[in-house]
GROMACS .gro file of C-alpha atoms in nm:
model
  248
    1MET     CA    1  -0.616  -4.738  -3.233
    2GLU     CA    2  -0.754  -4.875  -3.560
    3SER     CA    3  -0.646  -4.710  -3.882
    4LEU     CA    4  -0.906  -4.502  -4.061
    5LEU     CA    5  -0.722  -4.530  -4.394
    6LEU     CA    6  -0.703  -4.158  -4.451
    7GLY     CA    7  -0.482  -4.135  -4.759
    8ARG     CA    8  -0.311  -3.829  -4.902
    9GLY     CA    9  -0.271  -3.728  -5.261
   10GLU     CA   10  -0.563  -3.933  -5.388
   11THR     CA   11  -0.767  -3.823  -5.686
   12VAL     CA   12  -1.124  -3.713  -5.625
   13ASP     CA   13  -1.305  -4.030  -5.724
   14PHE     CA   14  -1.644  -4.065  -5.562
   15ALA     CA   15  -1.737  -4.349  -5.797
   16ARG     CA   16  -1.510  -4.573  -5.590
   17TRP     CA   17  -1.714  -4.485  -5.282
   18THR     CA   18  -2.031  -4.584  -5.465
   19ARG     CA   19  -1.871  -4.918  -5.546
   20GLU     CA   20  -1.760  -4.965  -5.185
   21PHE     CA   21  -2.100  -4.876  -5.041
   22GLU     CA   22  -2.273  -5.109  -5.288
   23ALA     CA   23  -2.032  -5.395  -5.214
   24LYS     CA   24  -2.090  -5.348  -4.842
   25ALA     CA   25  -2.468  -5.356  -4.893
   26ILE     CA   26  -2.437  -5.685  -5.081
   27ALA     CA   27  -2.213  -5.834  -4.811
   28ARG     CA   28  -2.453  -5.715  -4.543
   29GLY     CA   29  -2.745  -5.882  -4.720
   30THR     CA   30  -2.552  -6.206  -4.761
   31ALA     CA   31  -2.445  -6.217  -4.396
   32GLY     CA   32  -2.792  -6.138  -4.266
   33ASP     CA   33  -2.889  -5.986  -3.933
   34PRO     CA   34  -2.765  -6.078  -3.586
   35ASP     CA   35  -2.959  -6.341  -3.394
   36TRP     CA   36  -3.215  -6.107  -3.239
   37PRO     CA   37  -3.422  -6.379  -3.063
   38ARG     CA   38  -3.134  -6.454  -2.825
   39GLY     CA   39  -3.206  -6.119  -2.663
   40ALA     CA   40  -2.984  -5.863  -2.499
   41ARG     CA   41  -2.922  -5.778  -2.135
   42LEU     CA   42  -2.831  -5.414  -2.085
   43ASP     CA   43  -2.794  -5.179  -1.791
   44PRO     CA   44  -3.067  -4.911  -1.786
   45ALA     CA   45  -2.802  -4.639  -1.832
   46VAL     CA   46  -2.674  -4.812  -2.146
   47ILE     CA   47  -3.029  -4.846  -2.277
   48ARG     CA   48  -3.088  -4.472  -2.236
   49SER     CA   49  -2.759  -4.400  -2.410
   50ILE     CA   50  -2.833  -4.629  -2.705
   51GLN     CA   51  -3.180  -4.475  -2.739
   52ARG     CA   52  -3.022  -4.133  -2.786
   53PHE     CA   53  -2.771  -4.256  -3.043
   54GLN     CA   54  -3.049  -4.440  -3.226
   55VAL     CA   55  -3.235  -4.113  -3.270
   56GLY     CA   56  -2.921  -3.953  -3.410
   57GLU     CA   57  -2.881  -4.227  -3.669
   58SER     CA   58  -3.244  -4.227  -3.781
   59GLY     CA   59  -3.277  -3.914  -3.996
   60ASP     CA   60  -3.388  -3.953  -4.356
   61GLY     CA   61  -3.095  -3.750  -4.491
   62ALA     CA   62  -3.315  -3.562  -4.736
   63ASN     CA   63  -3.146  -3.230  -4.664
   64LEU     CA   64  -2.795  -3.366  -4.721
   65ILE     CA   65  -2.904  -3.544  -5.038
   66ALA     CA   66  -3.059  -3.223  -5.176
   67LYS     CA   67  -2.735  -3.035  -5.111
   68ALA     CA   68  -2.530  -3.314  -5.268
   69ASP     CA   69  -2.751  -3.296  -5.579
   70ARG     CA   70  -2.703  -2.921  -5.602
   71ALA     CA   71  -2.325  -2.962  -5.577
   72GLY     CA   72  -2.329  -3.083  -5.937
   73ASP     CA   73  -2.132  -3.408  -5.899
   74PRO     CA   74  -2.358  -3.706  -5.978
   75GLU     CA   75  -2.100  -3.955  -5.850
   76TYR     CA   76  -2.081  -3.781  -5.513
   77ALA     CA   77  -2.462  -3.753  -5.495
   78ALA     CA   78  -2.495  -4.127  -5.560
   79ALA     CA   79  -2.239  -4.208  -5.290
   80ALA     CA   80  -2.410  -3.971  -5.046
   81ARG     CA   81  -2.738  -4.158  -5.091
   82LEU     CA   82  -2.567  -4.487  -5.011
   83PHE     CA   83  -2.402  -4.330  -4.705
   84ILE     CA   84  -2.746  -4.221  -4.581
   85ALA     CA   85  -2.877  -4.573  -4.639
   86GLU     CA   86  -2.601  -4.709  -4.414
   87GLU     CA   87  -2.683  -4.458  -4.143
   88ARG     CA   88  -3.049  -4.555  -4.156
   89ASN     CA   89  -2.947  -4.920  -4.128
   90HIS     CA   90  -2.752  -4.832  -3.815
   91ALA     CA   91  -3.070  -4.682  -3.672
   92ARG     CA   92  -3.254  -5.005  -3.761
   93LEU     CA   93  -2.989  -5.221  -3.592
   94LEU     CA   94  -2.996  -5.011  -3.275
   95ALA     CA   95  -3.377  -5.018  -3.270
   96LEU     CA   96  -3.377  -5.397  -3.296
   97LEU     CA   97  -3.109  -5.420  -3.028
   98LEU     CA   98  -3.326  -5.212  -2.797
   99ARG     CA   99  -3.623  -5.432  -2.878
  100SER     CA  100  -3.415  -5.739  -2.797
  101ALA     CA  101  -3.343  -5.582  -2.458
  102GLY     CA  102  -3.713  -5.513  -2.403
  103ALA     CA  103  -3.671  -5.137  -2.446
  104PRO     CA  104  -3.845  -4.894  -2.683
  105THR     CA  105  -3.693  -4.634  -2.910
  106ILE     CA  106  -3.753  -4.267  -2.834
  107ALA     CA  107  -3.900  -4.009  -3.071
  108ASN     CA  108  -3.637  -3.739  -3.022
  109HIS     CA  109  -3.365  -3.601  -2.798
  110TRP     CA  110  -3.258  -3.241  -2.758
  111THR     CA  111  -2.898  -3.302  -2.868
  112ASP     CA  112  -3.014  -3.447  -3.199
  113VAL     CA  113  -3.258  -3.160  -3.250
  114VAL     CA  114  -2.976  -2.907  -3.205
  115PHE     CA  115  -2.740  -3.088  -3.442
  116THR     CA  116  -3.009  -3.137  -3.705
  117ARG     CA  117  -3.116  -2.772  -3.704
  118LEU     CA  118  -2.756  -2.655  -3.720
  119ARG     CA  119  -2.673  -2.878  -4.016
  120ARG     CA  120  -2.985  -2.782  -4.209
  121ALA     CA  121  -2.907  -2.412  -4.173
  122LEU     CA  122  -2.570  -2.452  -4.348
  123GLY     CA  123  -2.438  -2.525  -4.695
  124LEU     CA  124  -2.292  -2.861  -4.792
  125ARG     CA  125  -1.937  -2.788  -4.677
  126LEU     CA  126  -2.037  -2.668  -4.331
  127GLU     CA  127  -2.303  -2.936  -4.295
  128LEU     CA  128  -2.038  -3.200  -4.357
  129MET     CA  129  -1.815  -3.042  -4.095
  130VAL     CA  130  -2.095  -3.060  -3.836
  131LEU     CA  131  -2.180  -3.413  -3.948
  132MET     CA  132  -1.815  -3.512  -3.908
  133VAL     CA  133  -1.824  -3.396  -3.546
  134ALA     CA  134  -2.109  -3.639  -3.483
  135GLU     CA  135  -1.928  -3.915  -3.674
  136VAL     CA  136  -1.606  -3.879  -3.475
  137VAL     CA  137  -1.789  -3.879  -3.143
  138ALA     CA  138  -1.994  -4.179  -3.254
  139LEU     CA  139  -1.683  -4.365  -3.367
  140GLN     CA  140  -1.533  -4.352  -3.019
  141TYR     CA  141  -1.869  -4.429  -2.860
  142TYR     CA  142  -1.918  -4.747  -3.065
  143ARG     CA  143  -1.565  -4.857  -2.981
  144LEU     CA  144  -1.654  -4.832  -2.614
  145LEU     CA  145  -1.993  -5.000  -2.666
  146ARG     CA  146  -1.823  -5.287  -2.852
  147GLY     CA  147  -1.565  -5.350  -2.582
  148GLY     CA  148  -1.744  -5.228  -2.271
  149THR     CA  149  -2.033  -5.470  -2.241
  150SER     CA  150  -2.049  -5.842  -2.171
  151ASP     CA  151  -2.363  -5.884  -2.379
  152PRO     CA  152  -2.274  -6.075  -2.702
  153LEU     CA  153  -2.555  -5.928  -2.912
  154THR     CA  154  -2.461  -5.573  -2.818
  155THR     CA  155  -2.096  -5.641  -2.895
  156GLN     CA  156  -2.191  -5.778  -3.238
  157VAL     CA  157  -2.417  -5.485  -3.326
  158ALA     CA  158  -2.155  -5.231  -3.214
  159ALA     CA  159  -1.888  -5.406  -3.422
  160LEU     CA  160  -2.110  -5.404  -3.732
  161ILE     CA  161  -2.181  -5.034  -3.698
  162LEU     CA  162  -1.821  -4.949  -3.615
  163SER     CA  163  -1.690  -5.121  -3.928
  164GLU     CA  164  -1.903  -4.890  -4.140
  165GLU     CA  165  -1.848  -4.574  -3.938
  166LYS     CA  166  -1.474  -4.610  -3.993
  167ARG     CA  167  -1.535  -4.588  -4.369
  168HIS     CA  168  -1.761  -4.284  -4.335
  169ILE     CA  169  -1.478  -4.072  -4.197
  170PRO     CA  170  -1.250  -4.094  -4.504
  171PHE     CA  171  -1.551  -4.052  -4.734
  172HIS     CA  172  -1.640  -3.717  -4.576
  173CYS     CA  173  -1.274  -3.617  -4.552
  174GLN     CA  174  -1.230  -3.661  -4.926
  175ARG     CA  175  -1.524  -3.435  -5.000
  176LEU     CA  176  -1.399  -3.170  -4.758
  177ARG     CA  177  -1.048  -3.186  -4.906
  178ALA     CA  178  -1.195  -3.124  -5.249
  179ASP     CA  179  -1.410  -2.836  -5.122
  180PHE     CA  180  -1.123  -2.664  -4.941
  181ALA     CA  181  -0.869  -2.720  -5.219
  182THR     CA  182  -0.910  -2.367  -5.355
  183SER     CA  183  -0.945  -2.194  -5.019
  184SER     CA  184  -0.671  -1.967  -4.891
  185ARG     CA  185  -0.457  -2.070  -4.596
  186ALA     CA  186  -0.632  -1.808  -4.381
  187VAL     CA  187  -0.976  -1.948  -4.462
  188ARG     CA  188  -0.860  -2.297  -4.378
  189TRP     CA  189  -0.712  -2.183  -4.046
  190VAL     CA  190  -1.040  -2.017  -3.950
  191ALA     CA  191  -1.243  -2.320  -4.058
  192LEU     CA  192  -1.018  -2.560  -3.870
  193SER     CA  193  -1.028  -2.347  -3.554
  194ALA     CA  194  -1.407  -2.324  -3.565
  195TRP     CA  195  -1.428  -2.697  -3.628
  196TRP     CA  196  -1.221  -2.771  -3.319
  197THR     CA  197  -1.445  -2.543  -3.113
  198VAL     CA  198  -1.763  -2.722  -3.222
  199LEU     CA  199  -1.603  -3.062  -3.172
  200PHE     CA  200  -1.489  -2.976  -2.821
  201GLY     CA  201  -1.829  -2.840  -2.720
  202ALA     CA  202  -2.015  -3.138  -2.864
  203THR     CA  203  -1.782  -3.386  -2.695
  204ILE     CA  204  -1.831  -3.222  -2.355
  205VAL     CA  205  -2.209  -3.237  -2.402
  206VAL     CA  206  -2.203  -3.606  -2.500
  207ALA     CA  207  -1.965  -3.695  -2.216
  208TYR     CA  208  -2.198  -3.530  -1.967
  209ASP     CA  209  -2.520  -3.665  -2.120
  210HIS     CA  210  -2.392  -4.023  -2.153
  211GLY     CA  211  -2.179  -4.027  -1.837
  212PRO     CA  212  -2.364  -4.315  -1.663
  213ALA     CA  213  -2.328  -4.536  -1.972
  214LEU     CA  214  -1.962  -4.444  -2.010
  215ARG     CA  215  -1.905  -4.559  -1.653
  216GLU     CA  216  -2.067  -4.892  -1.741
  217PHE     CA  217  -1.815  -4.919  -2.025
  218GLY     CA  218  -1.531  -4.854  -1.781
  219CYS     CA  219  -1.460  -4.507  -1.919
  220ARG     CA  220  -1.467  -4.182  -1.724
  221ARG     CA  221  -1.609  -3.868  -1.882
  222GLY     CA  222  -1.272  -3.698  -1.895
  223ASP     CA  223  -1.113  -4.001  -2.061
  224PHE     CA  224  -1.386  -4.005  -2.324
  225VAL     CA  225  -1.324  -3.638  -2.403
  226ARG     CA  226  -0.950  -3.699  -2.436
  227GLN     CA  227  -1.008  -4.002  -2.659
  228VAL     CA  228  -1.237  -3.813  -2.895
  229LEU     CA  229  -1.003  -3.513  -2.912
  230GLY     CA  230  -0.710  -3.744  -2.982
  231LEU     CA  231  -0.900  -3.915  -3.261
  232PHE     CA  232  -1.006  -3.583  -3.413
  233ARG     CA  233  -0.646  -3.461  -3.400
  234THR     CA  234  -0.552  -3.737  -3.646
  235ILE     CA  235  -0.847  -3.669  -3.876
  236ALA     CA  236  -0.902  -3.293  -3.898
  237PRO     CA  237  -0.577  -3.203  -4.082
  238THR     CA  238  -0.648  -3.466  -4.347
  239ALA     CA  239  -0.974  -3.287  -4.431
  240ILE     CA  240  -0.859  -2.927  -4.395
  241SER     CA  241  -0.483  -2.883  -4.423
  242PRO     CA  242  -0.390  -2.542  -4.282
  243PHE     CA  243  -0.042  -2.566  -4.436
  244GLY     CA  244  -0.130  -2.687  -4.785
  245ARG     CA  245  -0.105  -2.458  -5.083
  246ALA     CA  246  -0.438  -2.353  -5.230
  247VAL     CA  247  -0.511  -2.474  -5.580
  248ARG     CA  248  -0.551  -2.187  -5.823
   0.00000   0.00000   0.00000
């Protein structure tokens, strides 16, 4: 499993994330887009699955940006805007991939509606925790999409998105570490337990909803659930350490 570069003991420096996001945007512009005219050949189940993930990537991020602004850290707010820009680019890439396969995008899907309403009802800390659930599930999904199809264009698009999603995880983890630094051990235990509950429920829903596509990738629903839970097990304690001493 690829490393997500989740370091410990780092200083809270969101300016470095701004630099990383900006450097990635420059590199992306230099490299240019995939060769869309070559087209893509995708199973109908995979098309339906990509359509649903495309909807999830396509939000404008205005709510998250507003909360980041209110948090009072201009460096974090700047990095959050660049993160949203990457997510919107993922939506663009998936839309163009669908177009290359002769398929349309869809306006909405119930799973995205539920996640969006839940995130918007919460403060920044809890919104990031819900967002991280989606990011971890998506990370495993794009790994399967990258390796589970014989279509070269799809493999390329999945690899491009995956390379950026892997950086999003440590970015959000650093913010959550900073936010939970002054929380008591009891608060962190409760937060971590609730986080696991949401993650498990969301993973079951995605495994059921995307089951036909997962089969096309050579992955059973149960295996997908175990893979996501295993990935989250390596990530969650780096964002909310239940054993760490609260900073006073």
